[in-house]
């Protein structure tokens, strides 16, 4: 039997009320800055699928009982005045509207089973949005982030309100489930990853210094090429 490593810290998984379906663009899976693996690692109800399109929510989730009306998708856009019944106050960080433009509140909001997240760059996410028409049948989850993305200069976003998939999910779980513990843990895990990446990039940029000793006699310096008559 393999002995337990006392230095290896066990990763705690959280059993959230909401399920999280992450649809990852194929070109995003090898990115070092991707956050989908952290979500799957920390959330017991997170499901990761990699591809460009799926026939419907049931196929994407792998659940024949999934109902579109009980799911939301993180919407690629901003809250528009055309929505019919939006009464969001300044403190609302997450607003959910149904496919008809009315705000989802009260019992209907608590009845949501999960959220769909499109994981990739802005352009990749837009491609997936238009290739999966069934997303239009879901409720739309619109974020107004409480803070800018932790990415900083590591990854440029097209708009200041854009977040990583992890940060967006954390905001939703905090707003809809009041799950501060999961919010803090996800953000902390993301911070640790970014610190490691920044440290690695800084190390890679550090110049390599080589100290050469003064030779006591000509030809004794191993870093100096030979100057034998045969080479002249």
PDB file of C-alpha atoms in Angstrom:
ATOM      1  CA  UNK A   1       0.000   0.000   0.000  1.00  0.00           C
ATOM      2  CA  UNK A   2       1.257   3.453  -0.925  1.00  0.00           C
ATOM      3  CA  UNK A   3       2.085   5.582   2.081  1.00  0.00           C
ATOM      4  CA  UNK A   4       0.215   8.855   2.483  1.00  0.00           C
ATOM      5  CA  UNK A   5       2.200  11.960   1.777  1.00  0.00           C
ATOM      6  CA  UNK A   6       1.923  14.186   4.883  1.00  0.00           C
ATOM      7  CA  UNK A   7       2.920  17.220   2.812  1.00  0.00           C
ATOM      8  CA  UNK A   8       0.087  16.758   0.322  1.00  0.00           C
ATOM      9  CA  UNK A   9      -2.887  18.857   1.323  1.00  0.00           C
ATOM     10  CA  UNK A  10      -6.291  17.329   0.722  1.00  0.00           C
ATOM     11  CA  UNK A  11      -8.516  19.390  -1.561  1.00  0.00           C
ATOM     12  CA  UNK A  12     -11.948  20.064  -0.119  1.00  0.00           C
ATOM     13  CA  UNK A  13     -14.910  19.668  -2.434  1.00  0.00           C
ATOM     14  CA  UNK A  14     -18.045  21.724  -1.878  1.00  0.00           C
ATOM     15  CA  UNK A  15     -21.532  20.324  -2.419  1.00  0.00           C
ATOM     16  CA  UNK A  16     -23.357  23.379  -3.756  1.00  0.00           C
ATOM     17  CA  UNK A  17     -27.079  23.597  -4.434  1.00  0.00           C
ATOM     18  CA  UNK A  18     -26.567  24.778  -8.003  1.00  0.00           C
ATOM     19  CA  UNK A  19     -24.999  22.548 -10.613  1.00  0.00           C
ATOM     20  CA  UNK A  20     -22.349  24.085 -12.864  1.00  0.00           C
ATOM     21  CA  UNK A  21     -21.984  22.962 -16.486  1.00  0.00           C
ATOM     22  CA  UNK A  22     -18.759  24.242 -18.041  1.00  0.00           C
ATOM     23  CA  UNK A  23     -18.646  24.146 -21.838  1.00  0.00           C
ATOM     24  CA  UNK A  24     -15.007  24.612 -22.768  1.00  0.00           C
ATOM     25  CA  UNK A  25     -13.792  25.608 -26.219  1.00  0.00           C
ATOM     26  CA  UNK A  26     -11.331  23.018 -27.603  1.00  0.00           C
ATOM     27  CA  UNK A  27      -8.590  25.618 -27.966  1.00  0.00           C
ATOM     28  CA  UNK A  28      -8.908  26.667 -24.316  1.00  0.00           C
ATOM     29  CA  UNK A  29      -8.083  23.352 -22.634  1.00  0.00           C
ATOM     30  CA  UNK A  30      -4.287  23.741 -22.807  1.00  0.00           C
ATOM     31  CA  UNK A  31      -4.155  27.306 -21.570  1.00  0.00           C
ATOM     32  CA  UNK A  32      -2.215  27.733 -18.343  1.00  0.00           C
ATOM     33  CA  UNK A  33      -4.540  30.539 -17.295  1.00  0.00           C
ATOM     34  CA  UNK A  34      -7.708  28.473 -17.653  1.00  0.00           C
ATOM     35  CA  UNK A  35      -9.819  28.115 -14.506  1.00  0.00           C
ATOM     36  CA  UNK A  36     -12.176  25.256 -15.417  1.00  0.00           C
ATOM     37  CA  UNK A  37      -9.972  22.589 -13.744  1.00  0.00           C
ATOM     38  CA  UNK A  38     -10.152  24.454 -10.428  1.00  0.00           C
ATOM     39  CA  UNK A  39     -13.960  24.535 -10.578  1.00  0.00           C
ATOM     40  CA  UNK A  40     -14.157  20.805 -11.267  1.00  0.00           C
ATOM     41  CA  UNK A  41     -11.642  20.149  -8.507  1.00  0.00           C
ATOM     42  CA  UNK A  42     -13.512  22.162  -5.871  1.00  0.00           C
ATOM     43  CA  UNK A  43     -17.199  21.778  -6.774  1.00  0.00           C
ATOM     44  CA  UNK A  44     -18.806  18.346  -6.544  1.00  0.00           C
ATOM     45  CA  UNK A  45     -21.616  19.362  -8.907  1.00  0.00           C
ATOM     46  CA  UNK A  46     -19.380  20.858 -11.615  1.00  0.00           C
ATOM     47  CA  UNK A  47     -19.362  19.105 -14.992  1.00  0.00           C
ATOM     48  CA  UNK A  48     -16.784  19.912 -17.684  1.00  0.00           C
ATOM     49  CA  UNK A  49     -17.421  19.279 -21.390  1.00  0.00           C
ATOM     50  CA  UNK A  50     -14.984  20.198 -24.156  1.00  0.00           C
ATOM     51  CA  UNK A  51     -16.280  20.837 -27.671  1.00  0.00           C
ATOM     52  CA  UNK A  52     -17.979  23.335 -29.943  1.00  0.00           C
ATOM     53  CA  UNK A  53     -21.619  22.263 -29.974  1.00  0.00           C
ATOM     54  CA  UNK A  54     -24.150  19.913 -28.408  1.00  0.00           C
ATOM     55  CA  UNK A  55     -27.718  19.105 -29.536  1.00  0.00           C
ATOM     56  CA  UNK A  56     -29.351  20.298 -26.313  1.00  0.00           C
ATOM     57  CA  UNK A  57     -28.910  20.790 -22.575  1.00  0.00           C
ATOM     58  CA  UNK A  58     -29.690  17.141 -21.801  1.00  0.00           C
ATOM     59  CA  UNK A  59     -26.920  15.905 -24.077  1.00  0.00           C
ATOM     60  CA  UNK A  60     -24.411  18.477 -22.882  1.00  0.00           C
ATOM     61  CA  UNK A  61     -25.103  17.752 -19.215  1.00  0.00           C
ATOM     62  CA  UNK A  62     -25.582  14.010 -19.610  1.00  0.00           C
ATOM     63  CA  UNK A  63     -28.891  14.187 -17.738  1.00  0.00           C
ATOM     64  CA  UNK A  64     -32.082  13.169 -19.594  1.00  0.00           C
ATOM     65  CA  UNK A  65     -34.191  14.902 -16.939  1.00  0.00           C
ATOM     66  CA  UNK A  66     -32.612  18.364 -17.293  1.00  0.00           C
ATOM     67  CA  UNK A  67     -35.161  21.126 -17.946  1.00  0.00           C
ATOM     68  CA  UNK A  68     -34.137  24.265 -19.836  1.00  0.00           C
ATOM     69  CA  UNK A  69     -36.551  26.416 -17.835  1.00  0.00           C
ATOM     70  CA  UNK A  70     -34.689  25.536 -14.627  1.00  0.00           C
ATOM     71  CA  UNK A  71     -31.237  26.423 -15.936  1.00  0.00           C
ATOM     72  CA  UNK A  72     -29.453  29.690 -16.596  1.00  0.00           C
ATOM     73  CA  UNK A  73     -26.545  30.603 -18.834  1.00  0.00           C
ATOM     74  CA  UNK A  74     -23.988  33.282 -18.099  1.00  0.00           C
ATOM     75  CA  UNK A  75     -25.006  35.805 -20.717  1.00  0.00           C
ATOM     76  CA  UNK A  76     -22.499  37.330 -23.124  1.00  0.00           C
ATOM     77  CA  UNK A  77     -23.741  40.847 -22.842  1.00  0.00           C
ATOM     78  CA  UNK A  78     -24.857  43.598 -20.532  1.00  0.00           C
ATOM     79  CA  UNK A  79     -28.171  44.412 -18.925  1.00  0.00           C
ATOM     80  CA  UNK A  80     -30.242  46.386 -21.429  1.00  0.00           C
ATOM     81  CA  UNK A  81     -33.128  48.704 -20.757  1.00  0.00           C
ATOM     82  CA  UNK A  82     -35.287  46.656 -23.155  1.00  0.00           C
ATOM     83  CA  UNK A  83     -35.777  43.963 -20.507  1.00  0.00           C
ATOM     84  CA  UNK A  84     -39.383  44.279 -19.380  1.00  0.00           C
ATOM     85  CA  UNK A  85     -39.257  43.927 -15.615  1.00  0.00           C
ATOM     86  CA  UNK A  86     -35.783  44.711 -14.352  1.00  0.00           C
ATOM     87  CA  UNK A  87     -35.834  46.345 -10.933  1.00  0.00           C
ATOM     88  CA  UNK A  88     -32.208  45.693 -10.087  1.00  0.00           C
ATOM     89  CA  UNK A  89     -30.769  47.998  -7.515  1.00  0.00           C
ATOM     90  CA  UNK A  90     -27.200  49.230  -7.509  1.00  0.00           C
ATOM     91  CA  UNK A  91     -26.164  46.470  -5.108  1.00  0.00           C
ATOM     92  CA  UNK A  92     -27.373  43.593  -7.311  1.00  0.00           C
ATOM     93  CA  UNK A  93     -24.324  41.812  -8.697  1.00  0.00           C
ATOM     94  CA  UNK A  94     -26.367  39.115 -10.457  1.00  0.00           C
ATOM     95  CA  UNK A  95     -29.651  39.498 -12.314  1.00  0.00           C
ATOM     96  CA  UNK A  96     -31.520  36.589 -13.901  1.00  0.00           C
ATOM     97  CA  UNK A  97     -34.045  37.145 -16.688  1.00  0.00           C
ATOM     98  CA  UNK A  98     -36.093  34.541 -18.515  1.00  0.00           C
ATOM     99  CA  UNK A  99     -36.230  34.030 -22.283  1.00  0.00           C
ATOM    100  CA  UNK A 100     -39.103  36.516 -22.511  1.00  0.00           C
ATOM    101  CA  UNK A 101     -37.182  39.340 -20.841  1.00  0.00           C
ATOM    102  CA  UNK A 102     -38.818  39.231 -17.411  1.00  0.00           C
ATOM    103  CA  UNK A 103     -36.763  39.108 -14.261  1.00  0.00           C
ATOM    104  CA  UNK A 104     -36.681  35.788 -12.410  1.00  0.00           C
ATOM    105  CA  UNK A 105     -37.240  36.318  -8.690  1.00  0.00           C
ATOM    106  CA  UNK A 106     -38.470  34.648  -5.521  1.00  0.00           C
ATOM    107  CA  UNK A 107     -39.444  30.984  -5.765  1.00  0.00           C
ATOM    108  CA  UNK A 108     -38.579  30.779  -9.453  1.00  0.00           C
ATOM    109  CA  UNK A 109     -35.045  31.967  -8.731  1.00  0.00           C
ATOM    110  CA  UNK A 110     -34.608  29.419  -5.933  1.00  0.00           C
ATOM    111  CA  UNK A 111     -35.935  26.710  -8.256  1.00  0.00           C
ATOM    112  CA  UNK A 112     -32.993  27.019 -10.645  1.00  0.00           C
ATOM    113  CA  UNK A 113     -31.059  23.761 -10.910  1.00  0.00           C
ATOM    114  CA  UNK A 114     -27.843  25.091 -12.374  1.00  0.00           C
ATOM    115  CA  UNK A 115     -25.894  27.432 -14.627  1.00  0.00           C
ATOM    116  CA  UNK A 116     -24.031  26.987 -17.898  1.00  0.00           C
ATOM    117  CA  UNK A 117     -20.649  28.668 -18.343  1.00  0.00           C
ATOM    118  CA  UNK A 118     -18.931  29.147 -21.701  1.00  0.00           C
ATOM    119  CA  UNK A 119     -15.222  28.758 -21.052  1.00  0.00           C
ATOM    120  CA  UNK A 120     -12.807  30.398 -23.471  1.00  0.00           C
ATOM    121  CA  UNK A 121     -11.760  33.757 -24.822  1.00  0.00           C
ATOM    122  CA  UNK A 122     -14.425  36.311 -25.663  1.00  0.00           C
ATOM    123  CA  UNK A 123     -14.302  35.325 -29.356  1.00  0.00           C
ATOM    124  CA  UNK A 124     -14.403  31.598 -28.561  1.00  0.00           C
ATOM    125  CA  UNK A 125     -17.349  32.024 -26.205  1.00  0.00           C
ATOM    126  CA  UNK A 126     -19.279  33.984 -28.847  1.00  0.00           C
ATOM    127  CA  UNK A 127     -18.660  31.184 -31.337  1.00  0.00           C
ATOM    128  CA  UNK A 128     -20.038  28.610 -28.909  1.00  0.00           C
ATOM    129  CA  UNK A 129     -23.027  30.840 -28.131  1.00  0.00           C
ATOM    130  CA  UNK A 130     -24.125  30.962 -31.753  1.00  0.00           C
ATOM    131  CA  UNK A 131     -23.393  27.281 -32.430  1.00  0.00           C
ATOM    132  CA  UNK A 132     -25.678  26.148 -29.582  1.00  0.00           C
ATOM    133  CA  UNK A 133     -29.131  27.544 -30.292  1.00  0.00           C
ATOM    134  CA  UNK A 134     -30.586  25.712 -27.273  1.00  0.00           C
ATOM    135  CA  UNK A 135     -28.817  28.237 -25.015  1.00  0.00           C
ATOM    136  CA  UNK A 136     -31.490  30.739 -26.046  1.00  0.00           C
ATOM    137  CA  UNK A 137     -34.065  28.610 -24.220  1.00  0.00           C
ATOM    138  CA  UNK A 138     -32.277  29.062 -20.888  1.00  0.00           C
ATOM    139  CA  UNK A 139     -32.621  31.891 -18.426  1.00  0.00           C
ATOM    140  CA  UNK A 140     -29.924  34.527 -18.769  1.00  0.00           C
ATOM    141  CA  UNK A 141     -27.638  35.207 -15.843  1.00  0.00           C
ATOM    142  CA  UNK A 142     -26.185  38.707 -16.113  1.00  0.00           C
ATOM    143  CA  UNK A 143     -23.269  39.719 -13.944  1.00  0.00           C
ATOM    144  CA  UNK A 144     -22.279  43.080 -12.590  1.00  0.00           C
ATOM    145  CA  UNK A 145     -18.959  42.110 -10.965  1.00  0.00           C
ATOM    146  CA  UNK A 146     -18.229  43.303  -7.453  1.00  0.00           C
ATOM    147  CA  UNK A 147     -14.528  43.636  -8.335  1.00  0.00           C
ATOM    148  CA  UNK A 148     -12.311  43.542 -11.446  1.00  0.00           C
ATOM    149  CA  UNK A 149     -10.775  40.270 -12.525  1.00  0.00           C
ATOM    150  CA  UNK A 150      -7.718  39.010 -10.667  1.00  0.00           C
ATOM    151  CA  UNK A 151      -6.070  38.298 -14.017  1.00  0.00           C
ATOM    152  CA  UNK A 152      -4.727  41.825 -14.164  1.00  0.00           C
ATOM    153  CA  UNK A 153      -2.130  42.089 -16.929  1.00  0.00           C
ATOM    154  CA  UNK A 154      -1.727  38.319 -17.262  1.00  0.00           C
ATOM    155  CA  UNK A 155      -4.725  38.070 -19.565  1.00  0.00           C
ATOM    156  CA  UNK A 156      -6.262  41.020 -21.350  1.00  0.00           C
ATOM    157  CA  UNK A 157     -10.043  41.104 -21.473  1.00  0.00           C
ATOM    158  CA  UNK A 158     -12.132  42.971 -24.087  1.00  0.00           C
ATOM    159  CA  UNK A 159     -14.095  44.797 -21.374  1.00  0.00           C
ATOM    160  CA  UNK A 160     -13.317  45.731 -17.792  1.00  0.00           C
ATOM    161  CA  UNK A 161     -16.338  43.817 -16.461  1.00  0.00           C
ATOM    162  CA  UNK A 162     -15.154  40.519 -17.976  1.00  0.00           C
ATOM    163  CA  UNK A 163     -14.199  37.806 -15.492  1.00  0.00           C
ATOM    164  CA  UNK A 164     -12.641  34.371 -15.597  1.00  0.00           C
ATOM    165  CA  UNK A 165     -15.042  31.418 -15.557  1.00  0.00           C
ATOM    166  CA  UNK A 166     -14.079  30.739 -11.937  1.00  0.00           C
ATOM    167  CA  UNK A 167     -14.729  34.310 -10.820  1.00  0.00           C
ATOM    168  CA  UNK A 168     -18.069  34.391 -12.634  1.00  0.00           C
ATOM    169  CA  UNK A 169     -19.222  31.153 -11.015  1.00  0.00           C
ATOM    170  CA  UNK A 170     -18.082  32.384  -7.606  1.00  0.00           C
ATOM    171  CA  UNK A 171     -20.121  35.583  -8.051  1.00  0.00           C
ATOM    172  CA  UNK A 172     -23.237  33.600  -9.008  1.00  0.00           C
ATOM    173  CA  UNK A 173     -22.936  31.183  -6.086  1.00  0.00           C
ATOM    174  CA  UNK A 174     -22.495  34.105  -3.724  1.00  0.00           C
ATOM    175  CA  UNK A 175     -25.464  36.047  -5.086  1.00  0.00           C
ATOM    176  CA  UNK A 176     -27.953  33.208  -5.606  1.00  0.00           C
ATOM    177  CA  UNK A 177     -26.956  30.859  -2.791  1.00  0.00           C
ATOM    178  CA  UNK A 178     -25.314  33.316  -0.390  1.00  0.00           C
ATOM    179  CA  UNK A 179     -22.373  30.907  -0.318  1.00  0.00           C
ATOM    180  CA  UNK A 180     -19.565  33.099   1.009  1.00  0.00           C
ATOM    181  CA  UNK A 181     -17.388  30.136   1.975  1.00  0.00           C
ATOM    182  CA  UNK A 182     -17.258  28.777  -1.575  1.00  0.00           C
ATOM    183  CA  UNK A 183     -16.778  32.295  -2.969  1.00  0.00           C
ATOM    184  CA  UNK A 184     -13.750  32.922  -0.753  1.00  0.00           C
ATOM    185  CA  UNK A 185     -12.233  29.491  -1.348  1.00  0.00           C
ATOM    186  CA  UNK A 186     -12.540  29.700  -5.128  1.00  0.00           C
ATOM    187  CA  UNK A 187     -11.018  33.177  -5.191  1.00  0.00           C
ATOM    188  CA  UNK A 188      -8.177  32.107  -2.898  1.00  0.00           C
ATOM    189  CA  UNK A 189      -7.420  29.080  -5.101  1.00  0.00           C
ATOM    190  CA  UNK A 190      -7.339  31.357  -8.133  1.00  0.00           C
ATOM    191  CA  UNK A 191      -5.002  33.790  -6.388  1.00  0.00           C
ATOM    192  CA  UNK A 192      -2.572  30.984  -5.549  1.00  0.00           C
ATOM    193  CA  UNK A 193      -2.530  29.827  -9.162  1.00  0.00           C
ATOM    194  CA  UNK A 194      -1.923  33.342 -10.487  1.00  0.00           C
ATOM    195  CA  UNK A 195       0.880  33.919  -7.977  1.00  0.00           C
ATOM    196  CA  UNK A 196       2.573  30.727  -9.158  1.00  0.00           C
ATOM    197  CA  UNK A 197       2.262  31.774 -12.800  1.00  0.00           C
ATOM    198  CA  UNK A 198       3.602  35.261 -12.098  1.00  0.00           C
ATOM    199  CA  UNK A 199       6.542  33.795 -10.156  1.00  0.00           C
ATOM    200  CA  UNK A 200       7.350  31.410 -13.008  1.00  0.00           C
ATOM    201  CA  UNK A 201       7.222  34.214 -15.577  1.00  0.00           C
ATOM    202  CA  UNK A 202       9.438  36.410 -13.403  1.00  0.00           C
ATOM    203  CA  UNK A 203      11.964  33.597 -13.028  1.00  0.00           C
ATOM    204  CA  UNK A 204      11.968  33.008 -16.778  1.00  0.00           C
ATOM    205  CA  UNK A 205      12.780  36.684 -17.402  1.00  0.00           C
ATOM    206  CA  UNK A 206      15.610  36.770 -14.840  1.00  0.00           C
ATOM    207  CA  UNK A 207      19.034  37.016 -16.565  1.00  0.00           C
ATOM    208  CA  UNK A 208      21.491  34.189 -15.966  1.00  0.00           C
ATOM    209  CA  UNK A 209      24.673  35.549 -14.408  1.00  0.00           C
ATOM    210  CA  UNK A 210      27.969  33.808 -15.073  1.00  0.00           C
ATOM    211  CA  UNK A 211      31.027  34.789 -13.032  1.00  0.00           C
ATOM    212  CA  UNK A 212      34.365  34.177 -14.736  1.00  0.00           C
ATOM    213  CA  UNK A 213      37.572  33.887 -12.773  1.00  0.00           C
ATOM    214  CA  UNK A 214      40.691  35.710 -13.949  1.00  0.00           C
ATOM    215  CA  UNK A 215      43.068  33.145 -15.426  1.00  0.00           C
ATOM    216  CA  UNK A 216      46.378  32.710 -13.613  1.00  0.00           C
ATOM    217  CA  UNK A 217      48.082  31.775 -16.837  1.00  0.00           C
ATOM    218  CA  UNK A 218      47.131  32.144 -20.472  1.00  0.00           C
ATOM    219  CA  UNK A 219      45.044  29.239 -21.638  1.00  0.00           C
ATOM    220  CA  UNK A 220      43.894  28.310 -18.118  1.00  0.00           C
ATOM    221  CA  UNK A 221      40.415  29.797 -18.528  1.00  0.00           C
ATOM    222  CA  UNK A 222      38.031  26.960 -19.503  1.00  0.00           C
ATOM    223  CA  UNK A 223      35.557  29.537 -20.882  1.00  0.00           C
ATOM    224  CA  UNK A 224      38.099  30.928 -23.343  1.00  0.00           C
ATOM    225  CA  UNK A 225      38.430  29.181 -26.721  1.00  0.00           C
ATOM    226  CA  UNK A 226      41.721  27.599 -27.665  1.00  0.00           C
ATOM    227  CA  UNK A 227      44.144  29.737 -29.674  1.00  0.00           C
ATOM    228  CA  UNK A 228      46.517  27.062 -30.870  1.00  0.00           C
ATOM    229  CA  UNK A 229      48.554  27.766 -34.028  1.00  0.00           C
ATOM    230  CA  UNK A 230      46.477  25.223 -35.861  1.00  0.00           C
ATOM    231  CA  UNK A 231      43.439  27.481 -35.510  1.00  0.00           C
ATOM    232  CA  UNK A 232      45.187  30.609 -36.817  1.00  0.00           C
TER     233      UNK A 232
END
